[in-house]
């Protein structure tokens, strides 16, 4: 959470620093990590009004709200892409859309590379967003949760200890020891998996651990189904997790385990999310998935283009780029509607009592000068009550 009086939005940005030193690789095998203790009470809900009350009041007055989303931002080997995305976010934070300016930034994980080290929070989080005037909330990614062990420590810090210190403070107004000179205070999320409540949308944020493809243990799966069932039916329902259910990239692909998790939770709760947002794959992809009951579609997004330098390419067919819309083979009802895999960017979401607008922006490439505002690449408007895409 940030004190608005401390922001210097609009001032010139500092010069881009040289690349960081090479970090240690992922812990061998990337094993499942134990969950840290929650810092708040079950069922781990946070009301947006406890963070930005004036923005919530303004949203209620105009009948909708806007916010940002993206993941995989950490600029560990080359800070330029992350700083360009941060600059784009800063610019868009001052743009008033149908429902005013964005109210917050929901991060989809991998805030810090490679292993969530405390010393990397200044160069990879607090400095890049020094001029971003909005609060930043987050779910952890696999890199935030992996355990840094260079072989010299007898007892490495437990998984997510530093993430919890910076995003799960037990009370507001706490400055993290990892923040350096930044005035941004720690966020007050009650757990590493949690639900954000707001007047127009409910966001259920899952933590999918470290192993490739993601793992959600039974107690969190029970909580997830319960939160789906409890979510107000008069508000848009978003599910956010790090590992994607669908992806046509050449590095990770989609996760069958996460697809099974969602299918099981829907069956148990008898409630289907209106949209699903993920990251982990370093590009932008938008899918529509036909509901099994034939009554509508659910949009699924991969938004891992937030600044980590190594972009992931989307697969080709017969050595040619995919042409969208592309019906995914052997996955009936799944269609890739749009993608970009050659640049960085972010998402802007606008939510009303009946519609969701998702806009995917790009920023200049690292070798290009910053001479324009972020460019709109793709947008989708969903009538979430009717579960139909509006053309």
Short mmCIF file of C-alpha atoms in Angstrom, two decimals:
data_model
loop_
_atom_site.label_atom_id
_atom_site.label_comp_id
_atom_site.label_asym_id
_atom_site.label_seq_id
_atom_site.Cartn_x
_atom_site.Cartn_y
_atom_site.Cartn_z
CA UNK A 1 0.00 0.00 0.00
CA UNK A 2 1.32 3.45 -0.85
CA UNK A 3 0.80 6.86 0.71
CA UNK A 4 -0.38 8.98 -2.18
CA UNK A 5 1.31 12.09 -0.78
CA UNK A 6 4.69 10.40 -1.20
CA UNK A 7 4.33 9.74 -4.92
CA UNK A 8 6.33 11.68 -7.46
CA UNK A 9 4.21 10.74 -10.44
CA UNK A 10 5.07 12.79 -13.50
CA UNK A 11 8.68 13.53 -12.56
CA UNK A 12 11.44 12.31 -14.90
CA UNK A 13 12.37 8.69 -14.41
CA UNK A 14 15.86 7.74 -13.29
CA UNK A 15 18.27 6.48 -15.92
CA UNK A 16 18.11 2.77 -16.73
CA UNK A 17 20.72 0.96 -14.69
CA UNK A 18 23.13 -1.68 -15.98
CA UNK A 19 21.88 -5.28 -15.89
CA UNK A 20 21.93 -7.07 -12.55
CA UNK A 21 24.57 -9.64 -11.82
CA UNK A 22 23.69 -13.19 -12.73
CA UNK A 23 21.66 -14.90 -10.02
CA UNK A 24 21.75 -18.45 -8.77
CA UNK A 25 19.71 -20.94 -10.84
CA UNK A 26 16.48 -22.46 -9.59
CA UNK A 27 16.83 -24.86 -6.71
CA UNK A 28 17.49 -28.27 -8.24
CA UNK A 29 14.25 -30.05 -9.00
CA UNK A 30 12.06 -27.12 -7.94
CA UNK A 31 10.24 -29.21 -5.31
CA UNK A 32 6.88 -28.52 -3.72
CA UNK A 33 7.28 -25.95 -0.96
CA UNK A 34 5.30 -25.75 2.30
CA UNK A 35 2.84 -22.90 2.67
CA UNK A 36 3.67 -20.08 5.09
CA UNK A 37 1.31 -19.33 7.94
CA UNK A 38 -1.46 -16.85 7.04
CA UNK A 39 -1.26 -13.36 8.51
CA UNK A 40 -5.03 -12.84 8.57
CA UNK A 41 -8.12 -14.77 9.53
CA UNK A 42 -9.89 -17.32 7.36
CA UNK A 43 -11.46 -17.23 4.82
CA UNK A 44 -8.66 -14.80 3.82
CA UNK A 45 -10.59 -11.94 2.27
CA UNK A 46 -9.47 -8.34 1.75
CA UNK A 47 -11.88 -5.54 0.91
CA UNK A 48 -10.63 -3.01 -1.61
CA UNK A 49 -12.19 -0.25 0.50
CA UNK A 50 -9.59 -1.01 3.19
CA UNK A 51 -6.85 -0.03 0.73
CA UNK A 52 -8.26 2.72 -1.50
CA UNK A 53 -11.53 3.93 0.07
CA UNK A 54 -11.73 7.07 -2.07
CA UNK A 55 -11.28 5.08 -5.28
CA UNK A 56 -14.04 2.70 -4.20
CA UNK A 57 -16.36 5.61 -3.47
CA UNK A 58 -15.58 7.11 -6.88
CA UNK A 59 -16.20 3.75 -8.59
CA UNK A 60 -19.56 3.37 -6.90
CA UNK A 61 -20.49 6.87 -8.01
CA UNK A 62 -19.68 6.28 -11.71
CA UNK A 63 -20.91 2.67 -11.79
CA UNK A 64 -17.69 0.81 -12.54
CA UNK A 65 -13.95 0.55 -11.93
CA UNK A 66 -10.65 0.04 -13.72
CA UNK A 67 -7.40 -1.66 -12.69
CA UNK A 68 -4.17 -3.15 -14.08
CA UNK A 69 -2.97 -6.75 -14.35
CA UNK A 70 0.20 -8.48 -15.54
CA UNK A 71 2.81 -10.92 -14.21
CA UNK A 72 6.44 -11.98 -14.65
CA UNK A 73 7.84 -8.50 -14.16
CA UNK A 74 11.17 -9.02 -12.41
CA UNK A 75 14.04 -7.40 -14.35
CA UNK A 76 16.80 -9.58 -12.97
CA UNK A 77 19.19 -9.83 -15.95
CA UNK A 78 18.07 -6.82 -17.96
CA UNK A 79 16.00 -4.13 -16.22
CA UNK A 80 15.05 -2.29 -19.42
CA UNK A 81 11.89 -4.27 -20.28
CA UNK A 82 10.54 -4.00 -16.75
CA UNK A 83 11.19 -0.27 -16.61
CA UNK A 84 9.46 0.23 -19.96
CA UNK A 85 6.38 -1.64 -18.72
CA UNK A 86 6.47 0.32 -15.45
CA UNK A 87 6.57 3.53 -17.46
CA UNK A 88 3.58 2.34 -19.48
CA UNK A 89 1.68 1.52 -16.31
CA UNK A 90 2.50 4.97 -14.92
CA UNK A 91 1.15 6.60 -18.05
CA UNK A 92 -2.03 4.55 -18.04
CA UNK A 93 -2.58 5.20 -14.33
CA UNK A 94 -3.32 8.80 -15.30
CA UNK A 95 -5.74 7.92 -18.11
CA UNK A 96 -9.43 8.21 -17.26
CA UNK A 97 -11.55 5.67 -19.12
CA UNK A 98 -15.27 5.08 -18.91
CA UNK A 99 -15.02 4.55 -15.16
CA UNK A 100 -12.20 6.91 -14.34
CA UNK A 101 -8.55 6.10 -13.69
CA UNK A 102 -7.32 2.66 -12.58
CA UNK A 103 -7.54 1.99 -8.85
CA UNK A 104 -4.83 -0.66 -8.32
CA UNK A 105 -2.46 -3.17 -9.92
CA UNK A 106 -3.07 -6.91 -9.40
CA UNK A 107 0.22 -8.75 -10.00
CA UNK A 108 -0.04 -12.32 -11.36
CA UNK A 109 3.18 -13.61 -9.82
CA UNK A 110 6.95 -13.78 -10.32
CA UNK A 111 7.57 -10.40 -8.79
CA UNK A 112 11.19 -11.33 -7.99
CA UNK A 113 13.65 -13.51 -9.93
CA UNK A 114 15.10 -15.95 -9.42
CA UNK A 115 14.26 -17.09 -5.93
CA UNK A 116 12.39 -14.25 -4.21
CA UNK A 117 15.54 -12.96 -2.49
CA UNK A 118 15.11 -10.04 -0.10
CA UNK A 119 18.01 -8.10 -1.64
CA UNK A 120 16.22 -8.11 -5.01
CA UNK A 121 13.05 -6.33 -3.81
CA UNK A 122 14.62 -2.89 -4.22
CA UNK A 123 15.94 -3.32 -7.80
CA UNK A 124 13.06 -5.52 -9.02
CA UNK A 125 10.05 -4.08 -7.20
CA UNK A 126 10.42 -0.88 -5.20
CA UNK A 127 12.63 1.06 -7.63
CA UNK A 128 10.81 0.16 -10.89
CA UNK A 129 7.45 1.24 -9.42
CA UNK A 130 8.76 4.27 -7.54
CA UNK A 131 6.60 6.53 -9.72
CA UNK A 132 3.60 4.25 -10.04
CA UNK A 133 0.89 5.96 -7.97
CA UNK A 134 -1.34 3.00 -7.15
CA UNK A 135 -1.31 0.14 -4.62
CA UNK A 136 0.09 -3.17 -5.85
CA UNK A 137 -1.46 -6.48 -4.78
CA UNK A 138 -0.10 -9.87 -5.77
CA UNK A 139 -0.26 -13.63 -5.81
CA UNK A 140 3.10 -15.42 -5.68
CA UNK A 141 4.69 -17.07 -8.69
CA UNK A 142 7.01 -20.05 -8.67
CA UNK A 143 10.10 -17.79 -8.59
CA UNK A 144 8.75 -15.85 -5.61
CA UNK A 145 8.36 -19.15 -3.78
CA UNK A 146 11.49 -21.04 -4.74
CA UNK A 147 14.16 -21.30 -2.04
CA UNK A 148 17.48 -19.58 -2.63
CA UNK A 149 20.32 -21.85 -1.53
CA UNK A 150 23.85 -21.13 -2.71
CA UNK A 151 25.23 -24.02 -0.69
CA UNK A 152 26.68 -21.82 2.06
CA UNK A 153 23.57 -21.55 4.25
CA UNK A 154 22.71 -24.12 6.86
CA UNK A 155 19.12 -22.94 7.07
CA UNK A 156 17.89 -21.06 3.99
CA UNK A 157 14.89 -18.81 4.48
CA UNK A 158 11.61 -20.73 4.18
CA UNK A 159 9.62 -20.40 0.99
CA UNK A 160 7.74 -17.08 0.53
CA UNK A 161 9.12 -15.56 3.73
CA UNK A 162 10.10 -12.37 1.90
CA UNK A 163 6.91 -12.26 -0.18
CA UNK A 164 4.86 -12.43 3.01
CA UNK A 165 6.91 -9.62 4.55
CA UNK A 166 6.19 -7.35 1.58
CA UNK A 167 2.62 -8.31 0.65
CA UNK A 168 1.03 -9.85 3.75
CA UNK A 169 1.69 -7.37 6.55
CA UNK A 170 -0.69 -7.88 9.51
CA UNK A 171 -1.62 -4.19 9.60
CA UNK A 172 -1.42 -1.16 7.26
CA UNK A 173 1.35 1.41 7.31
CA UNK A 174 4.24 -1.04 7.80
CA UNK A 175 7.42 -0.30 5.82
CA UNK A 176 9.20 -3.49 4.88
CA UNK A 177 12.87 -3.87 5.76
CA UNK A 178 13.32 -4.83 2.11
CA UNK A 179 11.99 -1.50 0.75
CA UNK A 180 15.18 0.56 0.95
CA UNK A 181 14.28 4.24 0.72
CA UNK A 182 10.94 3.64 -0.97
CA UNK A 183 7.90 5.22 0.72
CA UNK A 184 5.68 2.36 -0.50
CA UNK A 185 4.38 0.41 2.49
CA UNK A 186 3.74 -3.32 2.62
CA UNK A 187 0.42 -4.65 1.33
CA UNK A 188 -2.00 -6.20 3.85
CA UNK A 189 -3.13 -9.38 2.10
CA UNK A 190 -4.23 -11.99 4.66
CA UNK A 191 -2.50 -14.97 3.02
CA UNK A 192 -0.58 -16.07 -0.06
CA UNK A 193 -3.92 -17.26 -1.45
CA UNK A 194 -6.77 -14.87 -0.82
CA UNK A 195 -9.87 -13.13 -2.18
CA UNK A 196 -10.16 -9.46 -3.11
CA UNK A 197 -13.65 -8.04 -2.59
CA UNK A 198 -14.81 -4.92 -4.41
CA UNK A 199 -18.14 -3.35 -5.44
CA UNK A 200 -17.97 -4.65 -9.01
CA UNK A 201 -15.66 -7.68 -9.02
CA UNK A 202 -14.47 -10.51 -6.82
CA UNK A 203 -10.95 -11.77 -7.54
CA UNK A 204 -9.99 -15.16 -6.11
CA UNK A 205 -6.20 -15.41 -6.09
CA UNK A 206 -4.66 -18.88 -5.95
CA UNK A 207 -1.09 -19.83 -5.08
CA UNK A 208 0.09 -22.61 -7.39
CA UNK A 209 3.47 -23.34 -5.74
CA UNK A 210 6.80 -24.08 -7.44
CA UNK A 211 6.72 -27.32 -9.50
CA UNK A 212 6.19 -26.95 -13.23
CA UNK A 213 2.48 -27.07 -14.05
CA UNK A 214 1.59 -25.94 -10.54
CA UNK A 215 0.37 -27.77 -7.45
CA UNK A 216 -2.56 -26.81 -5.23
CA UNK A 217 -2.84 -28.88 -2.09
CA UNK A 218 -6.18 -30.19 -0.73
CA UNK A 219 -6.77 -27.52 1.93
CA UNK A 220 -6.37 -24.72 -0.62
CA UNK A 221 -8.52 -26.62 -3.15
CA UNK A 222 -11.27 -26.86 -0.52
CA UNK A 223 -10.95 -23.14 0.16
CA UNK A 224 -11.08 -22.39 -3.56
CA UNK A 225 -14.34 -24.27 -4.10
CA UNK A 226 -15.80 -22.59 -1.03
CA UNK A 227 -14.82 -19.12 -2.25
CA UNK A 228 -16.32 -19.80 -5.68
CA UNK A 229 -19.59 -20.78 -4.03
CA UNK A 230 -19.56 -17.78 -1.68
CA UNK A 231 -18.75 -15.12 -4.30
CA UNK A 232 -21.62 -12.64 -4.82
CA UNK A 233 -23.56 -13.47 -7.97
CA UNK A 234 -24.19 -9.80 -8.80
CA UNK A 235 -20.47 -9.12 -9.33
CA UNK A 236 -17.96 -10.24 -11.93
CA UNK A 237 -16.01 -13.28 -10.71
CA UNK A 238 -12.33 -13.53 -11.69
CA UNK A 239 -9.93 -16.35 -10.87
CA UNK A 240 -6.23 -15.42 -10.88
CA UNK A 241 -3.37 -17.92 -10.69
CA UNK A 242 0.22 -18.04 -11.89
CA UNK A 243 0.43 -21.27 -13.91
CA UNK A 244 -1.74 -21.13 -17.06
CA UNK A 245 -4.43 -23.64 -17.90
CA UNK A 246 -4.08 -22.97 -21.61
CA UNK A 247 -0.99 -21.87 -23.51
CA UNK A 248 0.44 -22.52 -26.97
CA UNK A 249 3.96 -21.38 -26.15
CA UNK A 250 7.06 -23.45 -26.88
CA UNK A 251 8.46 -23.37 -23.31
CA UNK A 252 5.80 -24.36 -20.75
CA UNK A 253 2.38 -25.05 -22.37
CA UNK A 254 -0.84 -25.23 -20.39
CA UNK A 255 -1.28 -27.17 -17.17
CA UNK A 256 -3.62 -30.17 -17.08
CA UNK A 257 -3.37 -30.12 -13.27
CA UNK A 258 -4.69 -26.56 -13.10
CA UNK A 259 -7.44 -27.36 -15.62
CA UNK A 260 -8.50 -30.30 -13.46
CA UNK A 261 -8.39 -28.12 -10.34
CA UNK A 262 -10.74 -25.58 -11.90
CA UNK A 263 -13.09 -28.21 -13.32
CA UNK A 264 -13.36 -29.92 -9.93
CA UNK A 265 -13.93 -26.63 -8.08
CA UNK A 266 -16.69 -25.63 -10.52
CA UNK A 267 -18.41 -28.98 -10.03
CA UNK A 268 -18.17 -28.72 -6.24
CA UNK A 269 -19.25 -25.09 -5.99
CA UNK A 270 -21.73 -25.05 -8.87
CA UNK A 271 -20.21 -21.69 -9.77
CA UNK A 272 -18.14 -20.88 -12.82
CA UNK A 273 -15.71 -17.92 -12.98
CA UNK A 274 -16.45 -15.28 -15.59
CA UNK A 275 -12.79 -14.90 -16.59
CA UNK A 276 -9.44 -16.50 -15.68
CA UNK A 277 -6.09 -14.66 -15.67
CA UNK A 278 -2.67 -16.34 -15.50
CA UNK A 279 1.01 -15.64 -16.22
CA UNK A 280 4.20 -17.81 -16.04
CA UNK A 281 4.52 -17.88 -19.83
CA UNK A 282 6.30 -14.70 -20.95
CA UNK A 283 3.91 -13.42 -23.58
CA UNK A 284 0.27 -12.43 -24.09
CA UNK A 285 -2.39 -14.91 -25.16
CA UNK A 286 -6.19 -14.70 -25.10
CA UNK A 287 -8.36 -17.80 -25.38
CA UNK A 288 -12.09 -18.39 -25.36
CA UNK A 289 -13.29 -21.72 -23.99
CA UNK A 290 -16.83 -22.90 -24.66
CA UNK A 291 -18.66 -23.82 -21.47
CA UNK A 292 -19.45 -27.53 -21.28
CA UNK A 293 -23.14 -26.77 -20.80
CA UNK A 294 -23.18 -24.94 -24.13
CA UNK A 295 -24.55 -21.78 -22.55
CA UNK A 296 -21.60 -19.46 -23.09
CA UNK A 297 -17.85 -18.98 -23.09
CA UNK A 298 -15.14 -18.21 -20.56
CA UNK A 299 -12.14 -16.06 -21.56
CA UNK A 300 -8.73 -17.25 -20.37
CA UNK A 301 -5.71 -14.93 -20.45
CA UNK A 302 -1.98 -15.48 -20.27
CA UNK A 303 -0.40 -12.18 -19.20
CA UNK A 304 3.25 -12.89 -18.49
CA UNK A 305 4.64 -10.08 -20.65
CA UNK A 306 5.33 -7.78 -17.70
CA UNK A 307 9.09 -7.27 -18.05
CA UNK A 308 11.17 -10.39 -17.50
CA UNK A 309 13.61 -10.14 -20.38
CA UNK A 310 13.19 -13.61 -21.92
CA UNK A 311 9.99 -13.70 -23.99
CA UNK A 312 8.45 -17.06 -24.90
CA UNK A 313 7.40 -17.71 -28.48
CA UNK A 314 4.05 -19.11 -29.51
CA UNK A 315 4.32 -22.35 -31.47
CA UNK A 316 4.16 -22.35 -35.26
CA UNK A 317 2.27 -24.62 -37.66
CA UNK A 318 4.19 -25.78 -40.73
CA UNK A 319 6.86 -23.27 -39.70
CA UNK A 320 4.36 -20.43 -40.05
CA UNK A 321 3.03 -18.16 -37.27
CA UNK A 322 -0.42 -19.08 -35.99
CA UNK A 323 -3.26 -17.16 -37.59
CA UNK A 324 -6.02 -16.25 -35.15
CA UNK A 325 -8.67 -17.27 -34.40
CA UNK A 326 -7.04 -20.68 -34.08
CA UNK A 327 -9.00 -23.73 -32.92
CA UNK A 328 -6.66 -25.66 -30.62
CA UNK A 329 -6.26 -29.27 -31.82
CA UNK A 330 -7.47 -32.01 -29.47
CA UNK A 331 -9.04 -29.41 -27.16
CA UNK A 332 -12.64 -29.03 -28.33
CA UNK A 333 -14.12 -25.61 -27.74
CA UNK A 334 -10.74 -23.95 -27.04
CA UNK A 335 -9.79 -21.11 -29.40
CA UNK A 336 -6.74 -18.85 -29.38
CA UNK A 337 -8.20 -15.46 -30.25
CA UNK A 338 -5.15 -13.19 -30.07
CA UNK A 339 -1.52 -13.12 -28.96
CA UNK A 340 1.77 -11.27 -29.05
CA UNK A 341 5.13 -12.80 -28.22
CA UNK A 342 7.63 -10.24 -29.48
CA UNK A 343 7.22 -7.36 -27.03
CA UNK A 344 6.25 -6.43 -23.49
CA UNK A 345 3.13 -4.82 -22.07
CA UNK A 346 0.27 -5.02 -19.58
CA UNK A 347 -3.51 -5.33 -19.24
CA UNK A 348 -6.09 -2.74 -18.29
CA UNK A 349 -9.46 -4.05 -17.07
CA UNK A 350 -12.69 -2.07 -16.80
CA UNK A 351 -15.60 -3.66 -14.95
CA UNK A 352 -19.28 -2.72 -14.74
CA UNK A 353 -22.36 -4.52 -13.37
CA UNK A 354 -22.81 -6.22 -16.77
CA UNK A 355 -19.56 -6.06 -18.75
CA UNK A 356 -15.82 -6.69 -18.58
CA UNK A 357 -13.48 -4.86 -20.94
CA UNK A 358 -9.91 -6.21 -21.16
CA UNK A 359 -7.37 -4.17 -23.11
CA UNK A 360 -3.90 -5.53 -23.87
CA UNK A 361 -1.28 -2.81 -24.36
CA UNK A 362 2.28 -2.96 -25.62
CA UNK A 363 5.20 -0.67 -24.79
CA UNK A 364 8.21 0.21 -26.98
CA UNK A 365 10.81 -2.48 -27.39
CA UNK A 366 13.99 -2.00 -25.30
CA UNK A 367 15.98 -0.78 -28.32
CA UNK A 368 13.32 1.81 -29.20
CA UNK A 369 12.96 5.28 -27.70
CA UNK A 370 9.99 6.04 -25.48
CA UNK A 371 8.21 8.38 -27.85
CA UNK A 372 4.57 7.38 -27.51
CA UNK A 373 1.96 6.23 -25.06
CA UNK A 374 1.35 2.48 -24.70
CA UNK A 375 -0.31 1.07 -27.81
CA UNK A 376 -3.54 -0.90 -27.73
CA UNK A 377 -2.93 -4.32 -29.30
CA UNK A 378 -6.06 -6.32 -28.46
CA UNK A 379 -9.29 -5.87 -26.59
CA UNK A 380 -12.20 -8.04 -25.53
CA UNK A 381 -15.57 -6.96 -24.21
CA UNK A 382 -17.51 -9.63 -22.30
CA UNK A 383 -21.16 -9.55 -21.32
CA UNK A 384 -20.40 -11.58 -18.22
CA UNK A 385 -24.02 -12.10 -17.20
CA UNK A 386 -24.83 -13.68 -20.58
CA UNK A 387 -21.36 -15.21 -20.94
CA UNK A 388 -20.95 -13.88 -24.45
CA UNK A 389 -18.17 -11.94 -26.19
CA UNK A 390 -19.44 -8.64 -27.55
CA UNK A 391 -18.05 -7.81 -30.98
#
